[in-house]
PDB file of C-alpha atoms in Angstrom:
ATOM      1  CA  ASN A   1       0.000   0.000   0.000  1.00 65.00           C
ATOM      2  CA  SER A   2       0.977   3.648  -0.281  1.00 78.00           C
ATOM      3  CA  PHE A   3       1.832   3.966   3.428  1.00 76.00           C
ATOM      4  CA  ALA A   4       4.332   1.081   3.258  1.00 76.00           C
ATOM      5  CA  ALA A   5       5.751   2.542   0.039  1.00 83.00           C
ATOM      6  CA  SER A   6       6.277   5.974   1.609  1.00 86.00           C
ATOM      7  CA  LEU A   7       7.930   4.350   4.645  1.00 84.00           C
ATOM      8  CA  LYS A   8      10.341   2.522   2.344  1.00 88.00           C
ATOM      9  CA  GLU A   9      11.060   5.717   0.418  1.00 91.00           C
ATOM     10  CA  THR A  10      11.804   7.648   3.621  1.00 89.00           C
ATOM     11  CA  SER A  11      14.039   4.822   4.802  1.00 90.00           C
ATOM     12  CA  ALA A  12      15.973   4.774   1.497  1.00 92.00           C
ATOM     13  CA  ARG A  13      16.377   8.587   1.627  1.00 93.00           C
ATOM     14  CA  ARG A  14      17.769   8.327   5.169  1.00 92.00           C
ATOM     15  CA  VAL A  15      20.291   5.699   4.091  1.00 94.00           C
ATOM     16  CA  GLU A  16      21.477   7.851   1.169  1.00 95.00           C
ATOM     17  CA  GLY A  17      21.618  10.964   3.371  1.00 94.00           C
ATOM     18  CA  GLU A  18      23.681   9.214   5.999  1.00 94.00           C
ATOM     19  CA  LEU A  19      25.898   7.628   3.365  1.00 96.00           C
ATOM     20  CA  ALA A  20      26.545  11.042   1.787  1.00 96.00           C
ATOM     21  CA  GLY A  21      27.568  12.444   5.188  1.00 93.00           C
ATOM     22  CA  LEU A  22      29.899   9.525   5.884  1.00 95.00           C
ATOM     23  CA  THR A  23      31.439   9.631   2.407  1.00 95.00           C
ATOM     24  CA  THR A  24      32.138  13.369   2.608  1.00 93.00           C
ATOM     25  CA  ARG A  25      33.352  13.410   6.209  1.00 94.00           C
ATOM     26  CA  LEU A  26      35.501  10.253   6.115  1.00 96.00           C
ATOM     27  CA  HIS A  27      36.486  10.349   2.400  1.00 96.00           C
ATOM     28  CA  LEU A  28      35.251   6.819   1.716  1.00 97.00           C
ATOM     29  CA  THR A  29      36.557   4.979  -1.344  1.00 96.00           C
ATOM     30  CA  GLN A  30      34.079   3.594  -3.885  1.00 96.00           C
ATOM     31  CA  GLU A  31      34.381   0.079  -2.418  1.00 96.00           C
ATOM     32  CA  GLN A  32      33.880   1.407   1.113  1.00 97.00           C
ATOM     33  CA  THR A  33      30.847   3.429   0.015  1.00 97.00           C
ATOM     34  CA  GLN A  34      29.182   0.301  -1.396  1.00 96.00           C
ATOM     35  CA  ALA A  35      30.008  -1.770   1.711  1.00 97.00           C
ATOM     36  CA  VAL A  36      28.715   0.972   4.036  1.00 97.00           C
ATOM     37  CA  ARG A  37      25.532   1.305   1.935  1.00 96.00           C
ATOM     38  CA  ASP A  38      24.935  -2.437   2.465  1.00 95.00           C
ATOM     39  CA  ILE A  39      25.405  -2.099   6.237  1.00 96.00           C
ATOM     40  CA  LEU A  40      23.111   0.951   6.467  1.00 96.00           C
ATOM     41  CA  SER A  41      20.460  -0.731   4.292  1.00 94.00           C
ATOM     42  CA  ARG A  42      20.514  -3.898   6.390  1.00 92.00           C
ATOM     43  CA  HIS A  43      19.963  -1.903   9.576  1.00 92.00           C
ATOM     44  CA  ALA A  44      17.347   0.305   7.923  1.00 93.00           C
ATOM     45  CA  ARG A  45      15.365  -2.852   7.077  1.00 90.00           C
ATOM     46  CA  VAL A  46      15.229  -3.746  10.782  1.00 89.00           C
ATOM     47  CA  THR A  47      13.861  -0.295  11.664  1.00 88.00           C
ATOM     48  CA  LEU A  48      11.422  -0.552   8.768  1.00 88.00           C
ATOM     49  CA  ALA A  49      10.151  -3.948   9.939  1.00 85.00           C
ATOM     50  CA  GLU A  50       9.728  -2.568  13.455  1.00 82.00           C
ATOM     51  CA  THR A  51       7.727   0.439  12.211  1.00 82.00           C
ATOM     52  CA  GLU A  52       5.557  -1.690   9.934  1.00 79.00           C
ATOM     53  CA  HIS A  53       4.800  -4.075  12.821  1.00 76.00           C
ATOM     54  CA  LEU A  54       3.744  -1.161  15.018  1.00 72.00           C
ATOM     55  CA  TYR A  55       1.443   0.371  12.413  1.00 74.00           C
ATOM     56  CA  ALA A  56      -0.082  -2.987  11.540  1.00 71.00           C
ATOM     57  CA  GLY A  57      -0.845  -3.472  15.249  1.00 69.00           C
ATOM     58  CA  LYS A  58       0.858  -6.878  15.308  1.00 73.00           C
ATOM     59  CA  TYR A  59       4.212  -6.151  16.909  1.00 71.00           C
ATOM     60  CA  ASP A  60       6.286  -9.311  17.120  1.00 76.00           C
ATOM     61  CA  LYS A  61       9.006  -8.531  19.639  1.00 76.00           C
ATOM     62  CA  GLU A  62      10.788 -11.879  19.188  1.00 82.00           C
ATOM     63  CA  GLU A  63      10.970 -11.384  15.419  1.00 83.00           C
ATOM     64  CA  VAL A  64      12.266  -7.803  15.787  1.00 82.00           C
ATOM     65  CA  ASP A  65      14.848  -8.886  18.397  1.00 86.00           C
ATOM     66  CA  ARG A  66      15.981 -11.669  16.046  1.00 89.00           C
ATOM     67  CA  LEU A  67      16.372  -9.184  13.164  1.00 88.00           C
ATOM     68  CA  LYS A  68      18.341  -6.802  15.392  1.00 89.00           C
ATOM     69  CA  GLU A  69      20.645  -9.581  16.516  1.00 91.00           C
ATOM     70  CA  GLU A  70      21.221 -10.703  12.923  1.00 90.00           C
ATOM     71  CA  ALA A  71      21.972  -7.143  11.828  1.00 90.00           C
ATOM     72  CA  GLY A  72      24.571  -6.724  14.593  1.00 92.00           C
ATOM     73  CA  ASP A  73      26.160  -3.449  15.673  1.00 93.00           C
ATOM     74  CA  ARG A  74      26.154  -0.914  12.865  1.00 94.00           C
ATOM     75  CA  ASP A  75      28.953   1.393  14.043  1.00 94.00           C
ATOM     76  CA  THR A  76      31.311  -1.515  14.769  1.00 96.00           C
ATOM     77  CA  GLN A  77      30.706  -2.890  11.274  1.00 97.00           C
ATOM     78  CA  ILE A  78      31.351   0.492   9.627  1.00 97.00           C
ATOM     79  CA  GLN A  79      34.505   1.139  11.669  1.00 97.00           C
ATOM     80  CA  ALA A  80      35.867  -2.294  10.663  1.00 97.00           C
ATOM     81  CA  LEU A  81      35.960  -1.033   7.042  1.00 97.00           C
ATOM     82  CA  LEU A  82      37.899   2.150   7.801  1.00 97.00           C
ATOM     83  CA  ALA A  83      41.571   2.946   7.294  1.00 97.00           C
ATOM     84  CA  PRO A  84      43.491   4.330  10.348  1.00 97.00           C
ATOM     85  CA  ASP A  85      43.137   7.990   9.294  1.00 96.00           C
ATOM     86  CA  GLN A  86      39.410   7.491   8.695  1.00 97.00           C
ATOM     87  CA  LYS A  87      39.052   5.838  12.114  1.00 96.00           C
ATOM     88  CA  ALA A  88      40.736   8.889  13.632  1.00 96.00           C
ATOM     89  CA  ALA A  89      38.066  11.141  12.066  1.00 96.00           C
ATOM     90  CA  TRP A  90      35.209   8.902  13.282  1.00 96.00           C
ATOM     91  CA  PRO A  91      34.658  10.518  16.754  1.00 94.00           C
ATOM     92  CA  ASP A  92      34.368  13.986  15.158  1.00 94.00           C
ATOM     93  CA  TYR A  93      31.908  12.617  12.612  1.00 94.00           C
ATOM     94  CA  LYS A  94      29.769  11.049  15.385  1.00 93.00           C
ATOM     95  CA  GLN A  95      29.841  14.317  17.355  1.00 94.00           C
ATOM     96  CA  GLU A  96      28.705  16.275  14.280  1.00 93.00           C
ATOM     97  CA  VAL A  97      25.827  13.849  13.658  1.00 92.00           C
ATOM     98  CA  ALA A  98      24.784  14.064  17.326  1.00 94.00           C
ATOM     99  CA  ALA A  99      24.854  17.874  17.186  1.00 95.00           C
ATOM    100  CA  GLN A 100      22.762  17.844  13.995  1.00 93.00           C
ATOM    101  CA  ASN A 101      20.197  15.498  15.565  1.00 93.00           C
ATOM    102  CA  ALA A 102      20.116  17.539  18.770  1.00 96.00           C
ATOM    103  CA  ARG A 103      19.412  20.717  16.758  1.00 97.00           C
ATOM    104  CA  TRP A 104      16.660  18.942  14.807  1.00 94.00           C
ATOM    105  CA  ARG A 105      14.998  17.557  17.963  1.00 94.00           C
ATOM    106  CA  THR A 106      15.260  20.942  19.676  1.00 96.00           C
ATOM    107  CA  SER A 107      13.573  22.760  16.795  1.00 96.00           C
ATOM    108  CA  ILE A 108      10.690  20.241  16.727  1.00 94.00           C
ATOM    109  CA  GLN A 109      10.243  20.424  20.498  1.00 93.00           C
ATOM    110  CA  MET A 110      10.409  24.240  20.449  1.00 95.00           C
ATOM    111  CA  GLN A 111       7.629  24.460  17.844  1.00 93.00           C
ATOM    112  CA  SER A 112       5.277  22.525  20.102  1.00 89.00           C
ATOM    113  CA  LEU A 113       6.397  24.420  23.229  1.00 92.00           C
ATOM    114  CA  GLN A 114       5.806  27.790  21.563  1.00 91.00           C
ATOM    115  CA  SER A 115       2.251  26.882  20.630  1.00 89.00           C
ATOM    116  CA  GLU A 116       1.420  25.106  23.908  1.00 91.00           C
ATOM    117  CA  LEU A 117       3.103  27.381  26.471  1.00 94.00           C
ATOM    118  CA  ASP A 118       3.225  30.805  24.805  1.00 91.00           C
ATOM    119  CA  LEU A 119       6.878  31.439  25.716  1.00 95.00           C
ATOM    120  CA  THR A 120       8.420  34.911  25.793  1.00 95.00           C
ATOM    121  CA  SER A 121      11.379  35.368  23.436  1.00 94.00           C
ATOM    122  CA  GLU A 122      13.777  35.277  26.406  1.00 96.00           C
ATOM    123  CA  GLN A 123      12.216  32.019  27.648  1.00 96.00           C
ATOM    124  CA  ALA A 124      12.377  30.573  24.142  1.00 96.00           C
ATOM    125  CA  ASP A 125      16.121  31.297  23.887  1.00 96.00           C
ATOM    126  CA  GLN A 126      16.806  29.757  27.307  1.00 97.00           C
ATOM    127  CA  ALA A 127      14.586  26.727  26.649  1.00 97.00           C
ATOM    128  CA  SER A 128      16.170  26.121  23.262  1.00 97.00           C
ATOM    129  CA  ALA A 129      19.709  26.179  24.710  1.00 97.00           C
ATOM    130  CA  ALA A 130      18.716  23.930  27.654  1.00 97.00           C
ATOM    131  CA  LEU A 131      16.951  21.340  25.473  1.00 97.00           C
ATOM    132  CA  TYR A 132      19.806  21.265  22.968  1.00 97.00           C
ATOM    133  CA  GLN A 133      22.224  20.376  25.790  1.00 97.00           C
ATOM    134  CA  VAL A 134      19.893  17.655  27.133  1.00 96.00           C
ATOM    135  CA  TYR A 135      19.529  16.074  23.679  1.00 95.00           C
ATOM    136  CA  LEU A 136      23.244  16.328  22.900  1.00 95.00           C
ATOM    137  CA  ASP A 137      24.194  14.665  26.200  1.00 95.00           C
ATOM    138  CA  GLN A 138      21.719  11.842  25.528  1.00 91.00           C
ATOM    139  CA  LEU A 139      22.795  11.340  21.914  1.00 91.00           C
ATOM    140  CA  THR A 140      26.524  11.287  22.709  1.00 90.00           C
ATOM    141  CA  GLY A 141      25.969   8.929  25.640  1.00 86.00           C
ATOM    142  CA  LYS A 142      27.312  11.519  28.095  1.00 86.00           C
ATOM    143  CA  ALA A 143      24.025  11.096  29.982  1.00 84.00           C
ATOM    144  CA  ARG A 144      22.624   7.569  30.260  1.00 83.00           C
ATOM    145  CA  SER A 145      19.402   6.372  31.823  1.00 79.00           C
ATOM    146  CA  GLY A 146      20.521   2.883  32.809  1.00 81.00           C
ATOM    147  CA  ALA A 147      16.934   1.894  31.977  1.00 72.00           C
ATOM    148  CA  LYS A 148      15.980  -1.748  31.567  1.00 76.00           C
ATOM    149  CA  ASP A 149      13.503  -1.125  28.728  1.00 74.00           C
ATOM    150  CA  ASP A 150      12.406   1.478  26.154  1.00 75.00           C
ATOM    151  CA  VAL A 151       9.558   2.844  28.280  1.00 79.00           C
ATOM    152  CA  GLU A 152      11.744   3.407  31.329  1.00 84.00           C
ATOM    153  CA  ASP A 153      14.294   5.075  29.047  1.00 84.00           C
ATOM    154  CA  LEU A 154      11.670   7.421  27.594  1.00 85.00           C
ATOM    155  CA  MET A 155      10.369   8.313  31.100  1.00 88.00           C
ATOM    156  CA  TRP A 156      13.930   9.225  32.030  1.00 90.00           C
ATOM    157  CA  GLN A 157      14.304  11.352  28.871  1.00 90.00           C
ATOM    158  CA  LEU A 158      11.053  13.217  29.604  1.00 91.00           C
ATOM    159  CA  ASP A 159      12.180  13.790  33.188  1.00 92.00           C
ATOM    160  CA  GLN A 160      15.521  15.199  31.981  1.00 94.00           C
ATOM    161  CA  GLN A 161      13.683  17.629  29.695  1.00 94.00           C
ATOM    162  CA  THR A 162      11.338  18.763  32.487  1.00 95.00           C
ATOM    163  CA  LYS A 163      14.260  19.372  34.873  1.00 95.00           C
ATOM    164  CA  ALA A 164      16.080  21.398  32.213  1.00 96.00           C
ATOM    165  CA  LEU A 165      13.057  23.619  31.517  1.00 96.00           C
ATOM    166  CA  GLU A 166      11.862  24.013  35.115  1.00 96.00           C
ATOM    167  CA  PRO A 167      14.042  27.049  35.994  1.00 95.00           C
ATOM    168  CA  MET A 168      12.756  29.189  33.106  1.00 95.00           C
ATOM    169  CA  LEU A 169       9.025  28.366  33.124  1.00 96.00           C
ATOM    170  CA  THR A 170       6.331  30.045  35.212  1.00 96.00           C
ATOM    171  CA  PRO A 171       4.380  27.727  37.579  1.00 96.00           C
ATOM    172  CA  THR A 172       1.418  27.756  35.158  1.00 95.00           C
ATOM    173  CA  GLN A 173       3.614  26.922  32.165  1.00 96.00           C
ATOM    174  CA  LEU A 174       5.364  24.183  34.116  1.00 95.00           C
ATOM    175  CA  GLU A 175       2.017  22.636  35.058  1.00 95.00           C
ATOM    176  CA  SER A 176       0.928  22.640  31.388  1.00 94.00           C
ATOM    177  CA  TYR A 177       4.260  21.157  30.344  1.00 94.00           C
ATOM    178  CA  ARG A 178       4.008  18.374  32.941  1.00 94.00           C
ATOM    179  CA  ARG A 179       0.508  17.588  31.611  1.00 93.00           C
ATOM    180  CA  ILE A 180       1.837  17.298  28.034  1.00 91.00           C
ATOM    181  CA  GLN A 181       4.702  15.052  29.186  1.00 90.00           C
ATOM    182  CA  ALA A 182       2.321  12.878  31.246  1.00 92.00           C
ATOM    183  CA  ALA A 183       0.060  12.366  28.207  1.00 91.00           C
ATOM    184  CA  LEU A 184       3.071  11.396  26.108  1.00 87.00           C
ATOM    185  CA  ALA A 185       4.271   8.990  28.814  1.00 87.00           C
ATOM    186  CA  LYS A 186       0.815   7.384  29.024  1.00 90.00           C
ATOM    187  CA  SER A 187       0.484   6.849  25.274  1.00 87.00           C
ATOM    188  CA  THR A 188       3.986   5.322  25.200  1.00 81.00           C
ATOM    189  CA  ARG A 189       3.159   2.961  28.063  1.00 84.00           C
ATOM    190  CA  ASP A 190      -0.077   1.921  26.336  1.00 83.00           C
ATOM    191  CA  LEU A 191       1.735   1.241  23.075  1.00 76.00           C
ATOM    192  CA  TYR A 192       4.465  -0.732  24.844  1.00 76.00           C
ATOM    193  CA  SER A 193       2.016  -2.923  26.760  1.00 77.00           C
ATOM    194  CA  LYS A 194       0.177  -3.603  23.474  1.00 73.00           C
ATOM    195  CA  MET A 195       3.508  -4.595  21.897  1.00 70.00           C
ATOM    196  CA  GLN A 196       4.339  -6.887  24.816  1.00 67.00           C
ATOM    197  CA  GLY A 197       0.880  -8.415  24.640  1.00 64.00           C
ATOM    198  CA  SER A 198       0.980  -9.074  20.913  1.00 54.00           C
ATOM    199  CA  SER A 199       4.391 -10.748  21.039  1.00 50.00           C
ATOM    200  CA  GLY A 200       3.032 -13.306  23.495  1.00 47.00           C
ATOM    201  CA  SER A 201      -0.065 -14.178  21.492  1.00 44.00           C
ATOM    202  CA  LYS A 202       1.373 -16.413  18.788  1.00 40.00           C
TER     203      LYS A 202
END
């Protein structure tokens, strides 16, 4: 169907986008580019399967775990293909990607905060800087939740965001923000329990 087709298209675009970044930043050879494309595509298929399961409402956790295990660790596989000078540039590349993702997440979050909380321009600047730091620390692994599952990890992430924004929000804004976060936490929990339930009903 058209939904599955658009998912596949988005996935393919992501692979090519990431490949372009890697090729430019690490100066990959033609052979390396092809090998890295294969690795990225294999891992993209796992994510795609996971998303399709969720939308079809028949999440098979065992199947997804099996696919993840088969795919292995992406970064380790890519680094195994690199020459010493390329390996040396790898940490900078990862930092750049994390910063890019942190900026992207911050801008999405700020759009919803602006409309929900009616921030002043000073608050918006402070909130944007605080959220960027939270996301960057999470993406670079500087801050870790130590969570035992995805839900616990998300609860920790939401809590980190609330703590970062607390100092600059008025009590009324903070109350609204906590309500938004609580709704998000609830919908995640519901989805996760549905996933757990469906994987057991074979």
